[in-house]
Amino acid sequence: MFDPNALLADQPPLPAPVITNLRIGNTPALGLAAQVRRGYSPTFTYDQNALTISYGSLTYSNTGIIYRYQLIGLDTTWTNAGGRRQVNYTNLPPGQYQFRVRAAMLDGQQTESTTFSFEIRPPWWRTNWFYALVTLALAALAYAVARDRIRRFRERTTYEKRLSDLENQALRAQINPHFIFNALQAVKLFVLQNDVPQAEHYMSRFARLMRQIMDNS
């Protein structure tokens, strides 16, 4: 007597799922699924961050297959897909990922996980070399600004020193022999006239003027 259950019991174990197709956005990635099945780990650009992954597992049982999948790098738990054989990911951020999928029979038989890894590269303005270039440019700009300020400070210091020297030269130019001779002649005149208070006053002012000139020089 033919026993269908005995025939099913002799069937081999449920094979692990295989990646049957890959789409990038709305564009089929021809041949990529076959490469992935051979262990190839593709790399996508930052604008190729919408993936559709199709998978499936062959069985001779009539009890049906359910699937569970997980994207390491995005998911922290497994997702029950039921009998659905496709998963869509949109707007994946740059990074490295590993997709895992496993199949199970409704009677409890479960397969090993099928995995494939892929990477989404960041745009050039978010790469380490670009950050390093910006850092170097900012450092060069800060150095140029600091150097310009130091140059301006030195020029201002030199200008102020030169101005002070000119002022001192002007003060010293006022003390010429004619000025000193006239001052002493005036003091002499007050002395001859016995105008002691006026002579003392004139001498005090003359001495104070000489002291200020010497201090400034």
Coordinates of C-alpha atoms in Angstrom, one line a residue:
M1 CA 0.0 0.0 0.0
F2 CA 1.3 3.4 -0.9
D3 CA 2.0 5.7 2.1
P4 CA 2.6 9.4 1.1
N5 CA 3.7 10.3 4.6
A6 CA 6.4 7.7 4.5
L7 CA 7.5 9.2 1.2
L8 CA 7.7 12.6 2.7
A9 CA 9.7 11.3 5.6
D10 CA 12.3 10.1 3.2
Q11 CA 12.8 13.6 1.7
P12 CA 16.1 15.3 2.3
P13 CA 16.3 18.2 4.9
L14 CA 15.1 21.6 3.9
P15 CA 17.9 23.4 2.1
A16 CA 19.0 26.8 3.2
P17 CA 17.5 29.7 1.2
V18 CA 19.4 31.2 -1.7
I19 CA 19.5 34.8 -2.9
T20 CA 17.5 34.7 -6.2
N21 CA 17.5 38.3 -7.3
L22 CA 18.8 41.7 -6.3
R23 CA 17.5 45.1 -7.4
I24 CA 19.2 48.5 -6.8
G25 CA 16.4 51.0 -6.7
N26 CA 14.2 50.2 -9.7
T27 CA 17.1 48.7 -11.7
P28 CA 17.7 44.9 -11.7
A29 CA 21.3 44.1 -10.8
L30 CA 21.9 41.6 -13.6
G31 CA 24.3 38.8 -12.5
L32 CA 24.8 40.2 -9.0
A33 CA 22.7 37.6 -7.3
A34 CA 24.8 34.8 -8.8
Q35 CA 28.0 36.6 -7.7
V36 CA 26.6 36.9 -4.2
R37 CA 25.8 33.2 -4.1
R38 CA 29.4 32.6 -4.8
G39 CA 30.5 34.7 -1.8
Y40 CA 30.9 38.1 -3.5
S41 CA 30.4 41.1 -1.2
P42 CA 29.3 44.1 -3.3
T43 CA 30.0 47.7 -2.6
F44 CA 27.4 50.4 -3.5
T45 CA 27.7 54.1 -3.7
Y46 CA 25.8 56.4 -1.3
D47 CA 23.0 56.9 -3.8
Q48 CA 22.5 53.2 -4.4
N49 CA 21.0 52.8 -0.9
A50 CA 17.7 51.3 -1.9
L51 CA 17.9 47.5 -2.2
T52 CA 15.3 44.8 -3.0
I53 CA 16.4 41.3 -2.0
S54 CA 14.6 38.2 -3.2
Y55 CA 15.2 34.8 -1.8
G56 CA 13.7 31.3 -1.8
S57 CA 14.2 27.7 -0.6
L58 CA 13.3 24.5 -2.5
T59 CA 11.1 21.9 -0.7
Y60 CA 9.1 18.8 -1.7
S61 CA 6.8 19.2 1.3
N62 CA 3.3 20.5 1.0
T63 CA 3.3 22.0 4.5
G64 CA 4.7 25.4 3.3
I65 CA 7.7 27.4 4.2
I66 CA 8.1 30.5 6.3
Y67 CA 11.1 32.9 6.3
R68 CA 12.8 35.1 8.8
Y69 CA 15.4 37.7 7.9
Q70 CA 17.7 40.2 9.6
L71 CA 20.0 43.0 8.3
I72 CA 22.9 43.3 10.7
G73 CA 23.9 46.9 10.9
L74 CA 20.3 48.1 10.8
D75 CA 18.1 45.5 12.6
T76 CA 18.6 44.2 16.1
T77 CA 16.1 41.3 15.9
W78 CA 14.8 38.9 13.3
T79 CA 11.7 39.8 11.3
N80 CA 9.1 37.2 10.5
A81 CA 8.3 37.3 6.8
G82 CA 5.9 34.5 6.6
G83 CA 5.8 33.1 3.1
R84 CA 6.9 36.4 1.6
R85 CA 10.1 35.9 -0.4
Q86 CA 11.2 39.5 -0.8
V87 CA 12.3 42.4 1.4
N88 CA 12.8 46.0 0.5
Y89 CA 15.3 48.4 2.1
T90 CA 15.2 52.2 1.3
N91 CA 17.4 55.0 2.3
L92 CA 20.1 52.9 4.0
P93 CA 22.7 55.0 5.6
P94 CA 26.4 54.5 4.7
G95 CA 28.0 51.5 6.4
Q96 CA 28.7 47.8 6.3
Y97 CA 25.8 45.4 6.4
Q98 CA 25.2 41.6 6.5
F99 CA 21.8 40.2 5.3
R100 CA 20.7 36.9 6.9
V101 CA 17.7 34.8 5.9
R102 CA 16.6 31.4 7.1
A103 CA 13.7 29.1 6.2
A104 CA 11.5 26.9 8.4
M105 CA 8.8 24.4 7.8
L106 CA 5.5 24.6 9.6
D107 CA 6.4 21.3 11.2
G108 CA 9.4 22.9 13.0
Q109 CA 12.2 22.0 10.7
Q110 CA 14.6 25.0 10.3
T111 CA 17.5 25.7 8.0
E112 CA 20.8 27.4 8.6
S113 CA 21.1 31.1 7.8
T114 CA 22.1 32.2 4.3
T115 CA 24.2 35.4 4.5
F116 CA 25.7 38.0 2.3
S117 CA 27.6 41.1 3.2
F118 CA 27.6 44.5 1.4
E119 CA 28.8 48.0 2.0
I120 CA 27.3 51.4 1.2
R121 CA 30.0 54.0 0.8
P122 CA 29.5 57.5 2.2
P123 CA 29.5 60.5 -0.2
W124 CA 32.9 62.1 -0.8
W125 CA 32.1 65.0 1.5
R126 CA 31.6 62.6 4.4
T127 CA 34.8 60.6 4.0
N128 CA 37.7 60.7 6.4
W129 CA 40.1 62.2 3.8
F130 CA 37.6 65.1 3.2
Y131 CA 37.4 65.8 6.9
A132 CA 41.2 65.7 7.1
L133 CA 41.4 68.1 4.1
V134 CA 38.9 70.5 5.8
T135 CA 40.9 70.3 9.0
L136 CA 44.1 71.1 7.3
A137 CA 42.5 74.0 5.4
L138 CA 41.0 75.5 8.6
A139 CA 44.4 75.1 10.3
A140 CA 46.1 76.9 7.4
L141 CA 43.5 79.6 7.5
A142 CA 44.0 80.1 11.3
Y143 CA 47.8 80.2 10.8
A144 CA 47.4 82.8 8.1
V145 CA 45.1 84.9 10.2
A146 CA 47.4 84.7 13.2
R147 CA 50.4 85.5 11.1
D148 CA 48.7 88.5 9.6
R149 CA 47.7 89.8 13.0
I150 CA 51.3 89.4 14.3
R151 CA 52.5 91.3 11.2
R152 CA 50.0 94.1 11.8
F153 CA 51.0 94.3 15.5
R154 CA 54.6 94.5 14.6
E155 CA 54.0 97.2 12.0
R156 CA 51.9 99.2 14.5
T157 CA 54.6 98.8 17.2
T158 CA 57.2 99.9 14.7
Y159 CA 55.0 102.9 13.7
E160 CA 54.4 103.9 17.3
K161 CA 58.1 103.7 18.1
R162 CA 59.0 105.7 15.1
L163 CA 56.4 108.3 16.0
S164 CA 57.7 108.5 19.5
D165 CA 61.2 109.0 18.2
L166 CA 60.0 111.8 15.9
E167 CA 58.3 113.5 18.9
N168 CA 61.5 113.2 20.9
Q169 CA 63.4 114.6 18.1
A170 CA 61.0 117.5 17.8
L171 CA 61.4 118.1 21.6
R172 CA 65.1 118.0 21.4
A173 CA 65.1 120.3 18.4
Q174 CA 63.4 122.9 20.5
I175 CA 66.4 122.9 22.9
N176 CA 68.7 124.5 20.5
P177 CA 71.6 126.7 21.5
H178 CA 69.7 129.9 20.7
F179 CA 66.9 128.8 23.0
I180 CA 69.3 128.0 25.9
F181 CA 71.2 131.2 25.3
N182 CA 68.1 133.3 25.4
A183 CA 66.8 131.6 28.5
L184 CA 70.1 132.2 30.4
Q185 CA 70.2 135.8 29.2
A186 CA 66.8 136.4 30.6
V187 CA 67.8 134.9 34.0
K188 CA 70.9 137.0 33.9
L189 CA 68.8 140.1 33.3
F190 CA 66.6 139.4 36.3
V191 CA 69.7 138.9 38.5
L192 CA 71.2 142.2 37.3
Q193 CA 67.9 143.9 38.1
N194 CA 67.9 142.3 41.6
D195 CA 64.5 140.7 40.6
V196 CA 65.2 137.6 42.6
P197 CA 61.6 136.2 42.7
Q198 CA 61.3 136.6 38.9
A199 CA 64.7 135.0 38.4
E200 CA 63.8 132.0 40.6
H201 CA 60.4 131.6 38.9
Y202 CA 62.0 131.7 35.5
M203 CA 64.8 129.2 36.5
S204 CA 62.2 126.8 38.0
R205 CA 60.2 126.7 34.8
F206 CA 63.3 126.3 32.7
A207 CA 64.5 123.4 35.0
R208 CA 61.1 121.7 34.8
L209 CA 61.1 122.0 31.0
M210 CA 64.6 120.5 30.8
R211 CA 63.5 117.6 33.1
Q212 CA 60.5 116.8 31.0
I213 CA 62.5 116.8 27.8
M214 CA 65.1 114.4 29.4
D215 CA 62.3 112.1 30.6
N216 CA 60.7 111.9 27.2
S217 CA 63.9 111.3 25.5

